[in-house]
Coordinates of C-alpha atoms and ligand atoms in Angstrom, one line a residue:
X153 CA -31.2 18.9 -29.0
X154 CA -28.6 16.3 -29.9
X155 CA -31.0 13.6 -28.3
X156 CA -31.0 9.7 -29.0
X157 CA -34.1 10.0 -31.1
X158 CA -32.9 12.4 -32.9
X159 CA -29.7 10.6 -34.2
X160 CA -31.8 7.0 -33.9
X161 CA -34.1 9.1 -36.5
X162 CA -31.9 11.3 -38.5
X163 CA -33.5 14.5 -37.3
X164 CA -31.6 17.7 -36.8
X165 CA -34.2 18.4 -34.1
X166 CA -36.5 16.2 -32.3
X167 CA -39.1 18.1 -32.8
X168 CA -42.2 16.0 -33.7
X169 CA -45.2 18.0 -35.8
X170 CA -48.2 16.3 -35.4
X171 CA -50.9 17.8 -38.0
X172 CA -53.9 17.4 -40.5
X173 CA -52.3 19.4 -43.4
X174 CA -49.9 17.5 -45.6
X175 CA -48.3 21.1 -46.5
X176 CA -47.2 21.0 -42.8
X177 CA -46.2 18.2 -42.1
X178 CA -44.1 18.3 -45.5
X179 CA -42.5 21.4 -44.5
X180 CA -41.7 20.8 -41.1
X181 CA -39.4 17.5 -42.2
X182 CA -38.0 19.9 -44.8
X183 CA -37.1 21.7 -41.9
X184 CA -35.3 19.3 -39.5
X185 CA -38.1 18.2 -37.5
X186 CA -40.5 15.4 -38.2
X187 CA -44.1 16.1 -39.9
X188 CA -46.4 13.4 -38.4
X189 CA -49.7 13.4 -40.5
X190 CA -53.2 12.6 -38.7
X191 CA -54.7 10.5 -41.4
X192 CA -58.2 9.3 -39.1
X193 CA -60.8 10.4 -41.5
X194 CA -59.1 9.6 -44.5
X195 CA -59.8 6.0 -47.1
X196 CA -57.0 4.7 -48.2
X197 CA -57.2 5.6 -51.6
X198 CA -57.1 9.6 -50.4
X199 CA -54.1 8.5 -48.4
X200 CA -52.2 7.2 -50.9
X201 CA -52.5 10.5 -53.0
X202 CA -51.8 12.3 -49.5
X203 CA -48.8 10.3 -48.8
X204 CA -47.3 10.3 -52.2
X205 CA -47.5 14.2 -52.5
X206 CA -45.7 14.3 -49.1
X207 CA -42.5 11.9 -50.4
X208 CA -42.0 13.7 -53.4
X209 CA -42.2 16.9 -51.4
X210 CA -39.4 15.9 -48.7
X211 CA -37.4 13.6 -50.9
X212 CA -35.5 11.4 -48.6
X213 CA -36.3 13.2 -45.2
X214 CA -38.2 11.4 -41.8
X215 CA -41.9 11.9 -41.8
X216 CA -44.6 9.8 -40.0
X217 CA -48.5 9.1 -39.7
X218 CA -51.3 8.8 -37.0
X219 CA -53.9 6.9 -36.4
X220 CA -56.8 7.3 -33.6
X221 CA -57.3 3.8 -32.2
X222 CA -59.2 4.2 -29.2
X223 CA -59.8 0.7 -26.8
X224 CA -63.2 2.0 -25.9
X225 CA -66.0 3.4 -27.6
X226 CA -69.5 2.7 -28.1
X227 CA -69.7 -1.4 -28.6
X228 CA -66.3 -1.9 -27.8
X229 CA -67.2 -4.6 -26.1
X230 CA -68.1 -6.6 -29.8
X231 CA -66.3 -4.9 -32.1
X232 CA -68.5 -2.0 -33.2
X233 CA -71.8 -1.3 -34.5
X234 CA -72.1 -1.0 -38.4
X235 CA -73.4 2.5 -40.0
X236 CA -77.0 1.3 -39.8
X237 CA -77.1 0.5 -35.8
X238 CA -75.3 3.3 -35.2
X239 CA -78.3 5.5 -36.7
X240 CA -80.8 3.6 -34.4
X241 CA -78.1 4.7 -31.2
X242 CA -78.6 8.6 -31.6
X243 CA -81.5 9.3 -29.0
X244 CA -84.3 11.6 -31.4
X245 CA -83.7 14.4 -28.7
X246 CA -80.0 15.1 -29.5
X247 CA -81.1 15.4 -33.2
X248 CA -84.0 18.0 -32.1
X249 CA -81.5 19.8 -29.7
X250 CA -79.3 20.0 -32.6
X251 CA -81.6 21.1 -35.5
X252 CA -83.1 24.3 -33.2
X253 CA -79.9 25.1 -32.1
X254 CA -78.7 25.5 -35.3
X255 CA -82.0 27.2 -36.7
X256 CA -81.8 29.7 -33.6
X257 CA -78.3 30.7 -34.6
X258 CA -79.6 31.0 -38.2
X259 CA -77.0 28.6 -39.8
X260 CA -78.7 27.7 -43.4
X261 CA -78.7 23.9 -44.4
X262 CA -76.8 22.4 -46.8
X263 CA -78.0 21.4 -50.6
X264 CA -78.9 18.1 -50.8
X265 CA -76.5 16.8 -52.9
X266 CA -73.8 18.2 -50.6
X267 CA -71.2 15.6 -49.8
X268 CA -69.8 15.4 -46.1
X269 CA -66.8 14.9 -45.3
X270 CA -65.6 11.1 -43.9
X271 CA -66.1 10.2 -40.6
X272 CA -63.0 8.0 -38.7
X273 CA -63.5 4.3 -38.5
X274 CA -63.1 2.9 -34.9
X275 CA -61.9 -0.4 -34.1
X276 CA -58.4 -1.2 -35.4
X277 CA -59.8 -4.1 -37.7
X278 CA -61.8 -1.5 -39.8
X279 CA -58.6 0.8 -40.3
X280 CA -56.7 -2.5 -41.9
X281 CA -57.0 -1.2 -45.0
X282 CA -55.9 2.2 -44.0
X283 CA -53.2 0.6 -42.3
X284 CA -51.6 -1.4 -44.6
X285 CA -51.2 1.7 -47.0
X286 CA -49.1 3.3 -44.6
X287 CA -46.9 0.3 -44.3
X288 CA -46.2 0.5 -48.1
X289 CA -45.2 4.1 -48.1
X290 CA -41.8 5.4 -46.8
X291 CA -43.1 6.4 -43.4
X292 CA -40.1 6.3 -40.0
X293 CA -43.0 6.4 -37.2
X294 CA -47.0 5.3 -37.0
X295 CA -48.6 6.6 -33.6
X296 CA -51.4 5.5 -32.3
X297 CA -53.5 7.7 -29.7
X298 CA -56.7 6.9 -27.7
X299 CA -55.1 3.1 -27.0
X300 CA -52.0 0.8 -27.6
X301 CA -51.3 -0.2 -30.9
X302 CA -52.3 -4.1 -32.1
X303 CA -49.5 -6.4 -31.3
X304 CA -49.4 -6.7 -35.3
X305 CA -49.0 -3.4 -36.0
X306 CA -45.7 -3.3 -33.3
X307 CA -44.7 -6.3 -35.1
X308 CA -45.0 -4.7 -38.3
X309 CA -42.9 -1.8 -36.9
X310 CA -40.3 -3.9 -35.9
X311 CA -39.8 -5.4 -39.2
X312 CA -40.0 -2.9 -41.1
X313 CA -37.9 -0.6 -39.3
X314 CA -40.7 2.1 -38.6
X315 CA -40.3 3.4 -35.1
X316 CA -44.1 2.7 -33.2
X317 CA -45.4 5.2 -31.1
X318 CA -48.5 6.3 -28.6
X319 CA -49.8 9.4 -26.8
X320 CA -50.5 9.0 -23.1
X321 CA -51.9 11.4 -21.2
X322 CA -51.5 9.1 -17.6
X323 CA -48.5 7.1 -16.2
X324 CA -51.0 4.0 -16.4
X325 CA -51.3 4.4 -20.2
X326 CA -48.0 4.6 -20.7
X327 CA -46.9 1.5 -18.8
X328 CA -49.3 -0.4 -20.9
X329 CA -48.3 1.0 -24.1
X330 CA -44.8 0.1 -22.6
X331 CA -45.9 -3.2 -21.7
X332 CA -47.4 -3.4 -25.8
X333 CA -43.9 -2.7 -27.3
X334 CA -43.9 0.7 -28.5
X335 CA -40.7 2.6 -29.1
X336 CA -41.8 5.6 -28.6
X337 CA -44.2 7.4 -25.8
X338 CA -45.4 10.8 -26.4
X339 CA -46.6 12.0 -22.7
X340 CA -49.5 14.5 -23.5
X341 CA -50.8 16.8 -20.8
X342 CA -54.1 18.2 -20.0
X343 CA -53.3 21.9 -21.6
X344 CA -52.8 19.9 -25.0
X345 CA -55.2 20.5 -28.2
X346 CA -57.7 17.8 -29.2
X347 CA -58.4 14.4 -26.9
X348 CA -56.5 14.9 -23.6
X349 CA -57.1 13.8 -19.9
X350 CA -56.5 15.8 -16.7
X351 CA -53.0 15.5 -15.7
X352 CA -50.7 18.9 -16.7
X353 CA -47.4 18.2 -19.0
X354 CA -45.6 19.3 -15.9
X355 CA -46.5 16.7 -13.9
X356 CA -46.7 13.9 -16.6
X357 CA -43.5 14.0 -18.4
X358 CA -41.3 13.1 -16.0
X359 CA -43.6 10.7 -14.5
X360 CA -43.8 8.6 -17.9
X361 CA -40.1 9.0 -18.1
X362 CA -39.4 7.4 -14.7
X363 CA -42.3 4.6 -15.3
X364 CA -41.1 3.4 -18.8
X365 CA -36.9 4.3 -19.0
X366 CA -35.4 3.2 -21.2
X367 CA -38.1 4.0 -23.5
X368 CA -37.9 7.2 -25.3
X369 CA -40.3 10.2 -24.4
X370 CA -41.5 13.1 -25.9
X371 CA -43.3 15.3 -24.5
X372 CA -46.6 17.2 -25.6
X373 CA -49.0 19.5 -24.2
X374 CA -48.4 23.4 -24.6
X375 CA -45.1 23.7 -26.3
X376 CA -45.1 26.6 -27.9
X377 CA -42.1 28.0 -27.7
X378 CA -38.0 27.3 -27.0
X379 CA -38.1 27.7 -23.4
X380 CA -40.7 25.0 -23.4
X381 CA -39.1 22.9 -25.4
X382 CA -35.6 23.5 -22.7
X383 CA -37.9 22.5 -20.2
X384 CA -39.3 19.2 -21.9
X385 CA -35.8 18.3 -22.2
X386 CA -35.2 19.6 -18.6
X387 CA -38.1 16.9 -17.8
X388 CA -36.3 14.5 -19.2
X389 CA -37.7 14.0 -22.6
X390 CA -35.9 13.3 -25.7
X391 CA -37.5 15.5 -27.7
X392 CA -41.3 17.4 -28.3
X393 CA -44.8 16.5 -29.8
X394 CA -46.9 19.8 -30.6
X395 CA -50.1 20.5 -32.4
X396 CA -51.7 23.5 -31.9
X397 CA -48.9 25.9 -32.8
X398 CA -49.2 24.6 -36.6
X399 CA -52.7 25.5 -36.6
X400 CA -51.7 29.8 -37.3
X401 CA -49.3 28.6 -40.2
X402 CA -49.6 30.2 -43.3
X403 CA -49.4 26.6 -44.9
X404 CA -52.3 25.1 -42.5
X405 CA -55.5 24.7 -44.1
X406 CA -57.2 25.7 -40.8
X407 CA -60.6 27.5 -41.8
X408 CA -60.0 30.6 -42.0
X409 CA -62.3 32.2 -39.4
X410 CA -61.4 29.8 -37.0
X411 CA -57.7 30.7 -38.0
X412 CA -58.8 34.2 -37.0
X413 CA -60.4 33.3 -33.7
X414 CA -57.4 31.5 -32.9
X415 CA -55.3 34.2 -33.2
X416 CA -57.0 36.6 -30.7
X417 CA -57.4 33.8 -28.4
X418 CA -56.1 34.1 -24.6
X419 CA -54.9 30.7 -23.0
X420 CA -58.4 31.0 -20.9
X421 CA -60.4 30.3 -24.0
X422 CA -60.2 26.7 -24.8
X423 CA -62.1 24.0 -23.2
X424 CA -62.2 20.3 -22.9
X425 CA -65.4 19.6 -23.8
X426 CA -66.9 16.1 -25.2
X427 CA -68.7 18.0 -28.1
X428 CA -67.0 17.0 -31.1
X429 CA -65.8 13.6 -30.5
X430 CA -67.5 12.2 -27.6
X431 CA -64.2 11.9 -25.5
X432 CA -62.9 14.8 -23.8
X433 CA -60.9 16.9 -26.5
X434 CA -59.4 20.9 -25.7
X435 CA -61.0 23.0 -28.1
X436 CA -61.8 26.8 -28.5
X437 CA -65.2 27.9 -25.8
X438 CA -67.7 29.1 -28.4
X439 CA -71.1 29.1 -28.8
X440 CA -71.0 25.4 -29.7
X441 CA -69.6 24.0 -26.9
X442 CA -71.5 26.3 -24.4
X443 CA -74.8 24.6 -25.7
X444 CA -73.6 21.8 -25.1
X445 CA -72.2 21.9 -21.6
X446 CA -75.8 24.1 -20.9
X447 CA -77.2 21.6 -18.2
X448 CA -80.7 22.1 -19.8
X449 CA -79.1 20.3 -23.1
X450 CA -78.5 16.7 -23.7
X451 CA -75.3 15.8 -23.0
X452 CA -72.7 14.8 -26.0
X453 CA -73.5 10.9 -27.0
X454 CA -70.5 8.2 -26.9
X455 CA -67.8 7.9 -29.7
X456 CA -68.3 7.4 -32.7
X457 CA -72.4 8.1 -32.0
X458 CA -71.6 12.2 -31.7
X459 CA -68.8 12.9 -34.1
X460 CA -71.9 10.9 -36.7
X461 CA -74.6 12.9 -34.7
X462 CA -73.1 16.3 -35.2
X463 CA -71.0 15.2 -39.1
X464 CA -73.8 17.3 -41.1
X465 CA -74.4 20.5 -38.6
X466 CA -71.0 20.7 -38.7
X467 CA -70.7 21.3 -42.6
X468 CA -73.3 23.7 -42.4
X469 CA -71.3 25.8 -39.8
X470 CA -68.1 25.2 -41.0
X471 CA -69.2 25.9 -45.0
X472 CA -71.5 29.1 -44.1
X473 CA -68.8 30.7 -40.8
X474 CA -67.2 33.1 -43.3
X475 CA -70.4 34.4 -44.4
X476 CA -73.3 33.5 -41.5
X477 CA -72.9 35.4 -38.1
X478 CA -74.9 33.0 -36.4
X479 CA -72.1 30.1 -37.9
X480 CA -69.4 32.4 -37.4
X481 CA -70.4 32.4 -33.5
X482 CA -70.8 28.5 -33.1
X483 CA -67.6 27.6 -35.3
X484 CA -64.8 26.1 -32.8
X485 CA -61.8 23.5 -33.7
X486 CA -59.4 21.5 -31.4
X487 CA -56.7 24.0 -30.3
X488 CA -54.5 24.0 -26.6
X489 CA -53.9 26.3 -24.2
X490 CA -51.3 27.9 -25.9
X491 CA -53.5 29.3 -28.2
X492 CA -53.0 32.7 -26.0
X493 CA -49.4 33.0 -27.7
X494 CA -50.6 32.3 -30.9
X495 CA -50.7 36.1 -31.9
X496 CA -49.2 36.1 -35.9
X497 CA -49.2 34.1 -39.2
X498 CA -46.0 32.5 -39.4
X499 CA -44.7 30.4 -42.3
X500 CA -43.9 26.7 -40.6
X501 CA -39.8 27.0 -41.4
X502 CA -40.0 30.1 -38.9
X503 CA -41.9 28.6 -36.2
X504 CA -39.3 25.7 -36.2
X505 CA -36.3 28.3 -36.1
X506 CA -37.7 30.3 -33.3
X507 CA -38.0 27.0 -31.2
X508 CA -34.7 26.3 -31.9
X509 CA -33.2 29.5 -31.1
X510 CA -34.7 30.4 -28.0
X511 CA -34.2 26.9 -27.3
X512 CA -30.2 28.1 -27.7
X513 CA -30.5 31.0 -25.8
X514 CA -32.0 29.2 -23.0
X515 CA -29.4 26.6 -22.7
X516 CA -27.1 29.5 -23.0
X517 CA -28.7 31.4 -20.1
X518 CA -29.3 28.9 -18.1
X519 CA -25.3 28.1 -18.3
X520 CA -24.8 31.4 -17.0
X521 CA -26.8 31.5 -14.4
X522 CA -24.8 28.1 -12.9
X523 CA -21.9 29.8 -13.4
X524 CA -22.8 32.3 -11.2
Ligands
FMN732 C1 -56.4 20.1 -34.3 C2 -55.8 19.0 -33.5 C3 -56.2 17.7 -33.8 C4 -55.6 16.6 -33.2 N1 -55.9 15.3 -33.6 C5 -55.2 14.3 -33.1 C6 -55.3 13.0 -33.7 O1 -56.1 12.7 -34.6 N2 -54.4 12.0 -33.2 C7 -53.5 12.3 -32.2 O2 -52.8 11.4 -31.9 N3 -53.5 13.5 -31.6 C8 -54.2 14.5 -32.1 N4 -54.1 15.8 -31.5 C9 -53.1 15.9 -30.4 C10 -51.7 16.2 -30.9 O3 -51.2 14.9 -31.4 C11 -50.8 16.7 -29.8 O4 -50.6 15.7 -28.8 C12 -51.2 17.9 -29.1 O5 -51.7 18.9 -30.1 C13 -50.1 18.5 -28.3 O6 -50.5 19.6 -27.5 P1 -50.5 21.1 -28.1 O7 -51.8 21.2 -28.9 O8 -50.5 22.0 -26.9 O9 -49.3 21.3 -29.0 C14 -54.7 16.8 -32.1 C15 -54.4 18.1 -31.8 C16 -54.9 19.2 -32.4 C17 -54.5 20.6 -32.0

């Protein structure tokens, strides 16, 4: 696993972590890989505690942040509508659709003084803020997903020394994000956890690594395991990007009876549904998203209009799962197709061990094997 980016980035395995738990993404750079934090969602002041717990955690080890930045969304096309116009945007049906479903499943609302938790700014000049946090922290990599990074942002990279990066889940993103600067392409397939398009990892990896040589590639979208992570390499990526396998760690912060559905999960049980965000993202089928892809329902609004539609039922399922069947049978979360192999609790130091050993034994049998 002695790839470029690997050496270029001091890792002892180019395996890339991308996560929502600081715990994680701490203890996968303690273990050789690279802890990538998803920080959409957070103000900068939350950050800055996030980020510092992480430094002091993995002294002078790699780790790196993400940022959703998506080019399109509801008002693109001006820059955005502010909190109040995005209120007038959400149609009175979806609310209604919403309140009965959630009073047919019996979920109980929240007290009123109940805080909820931050929803992700969109448009890059509104994450500025957020942005320049990151810059003042030691962080080797920023990634953007949903679009290319600014120009200022690559140019910040350069000078700083921080490698840029940016998922794509088709060969056309890719040559833009190419075109933008980045160092770094992670090539995502359609089995991936969370926002994802149609095309499978097979396909895509080596596609991006043909369109964009002789930038880097990693690729992401059902690695699981060490024979997956032979066959990225195989693809000709220089290392991997995973997510979902994280989410079964004892050190995720993954709610618990989601943690629990997860594990009994087969590979047929996740969809790509628009439910959560507005854009296509995989997530586990549940109750949830088969009201909303019922025909008879409204259909999920625009990003940012449904993550802001859907911010409070969501507390009130995710708060009340543990205890409410009704909650317990509409909670869901981003998760990929590999969520069929995700069968035990493991700490994150082990996960990264099995990858690389059955990574080892791979190479080792598939030496054999040419040897006849
Ligand atoms: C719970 C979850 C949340 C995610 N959120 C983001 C995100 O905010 N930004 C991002 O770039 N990718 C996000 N992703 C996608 C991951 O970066 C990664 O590409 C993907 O998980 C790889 O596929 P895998 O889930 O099969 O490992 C998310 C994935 C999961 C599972």
């Amino acid at each position: 696993m002695n790839t470029q980016i690997a050496r270029d980035m001091g890792l002892e395995f180019p395996i890339f972590a991308f996560t929502h738990c600081r715990d994680v993404a701490a203890a996968v750079s303690k273990a050789g890989g690279l802890g990538v934090l998803g920080v959409a969602g957070h103000s900068a002041k939350a950050l800055a505690i996030e980020l510092d717990w992480i430094e002091k955690e993995i002294g002078d080890k790699p780790y790196g942040v993400d940022l959703l930045m998506p080019a399109r969304f509801a008002g693109s096309d001006r820059g955005g509508f502010d909190e109040s116009q995005l209120d007038e945007r959400i149609p009175a049906g979806h609310k209604e659709f919403l309140d009965d479903l959630l009073q047919r499943y019996g979920v109980p609302k929240l007290a009123d003084n109940t805080k909820l938790p931050r929803e992700f700014a969109v448009g890059t000049e509104r994450q500025r803020e957020v942005i320049d946090l990151v810059f003042s922290r030691n962080i080797s990599l920023i990634a953007s997903a949903l679009g290319p990074p600014p120009s200022w942002m690559i140019e910040r990279g350069q000078a700083q020394g921080v490698k840029v990066a940016a998922l794509a889940g088709t060969v056309e993103h890719a040559r833009r994000h190419a075109e933008a600067g980045v160092d770094l392409i992670v090539a995502q397939g359609y089995e991936a956890g969370g926002h994802t398009g149609t095309v499978s990892t097979l396909v895509l990896v080596p596609e991006v690594v043909d369109a964009v040589d002789p930038i880097p590639v990693l690729a992401a979208g059902g690695i699981g395991n060490g024979r997956q992570v032979a066959a990225s390499l195989a693809l000709g990526a220089q290392g991997v990007w995973c997510g979902s396998v994280w989410l079964t760690t004892e050190e995720a912060e993954t709610d618990p009876v989601v943690k629990e559905k997860f594990l009994k999960a087969s590979s047929s049980d996740t969809v790509r549904s628009r439910s959560l965000t507005g854009k296509p993202a995989r997530q586990l089928r549940s109750a949830w998203t088969e009201a909303w892809e019922d025909p008879e329902n409204p259909d999920p609004l625009p990003m940012p209009l449904q993550p802001r539609l859907i911010r409070e039922a969501q507390a009130r399922i995710n708060r009340t799962a543990h205890k409410n069947p009704g909650a317990e049978e509409l909670a869901n979360y981003f998760v990929g197709q590999i969520v069929g192999s995700l069968n035990q609790v493991k700490s994150v130091r082990s996960v990264v061990e099995e990858l690389v050993q059955e990574y080892a034994d791979t190479m080792e049998r598939l030496d054999e094997w040419a040897e006849g």
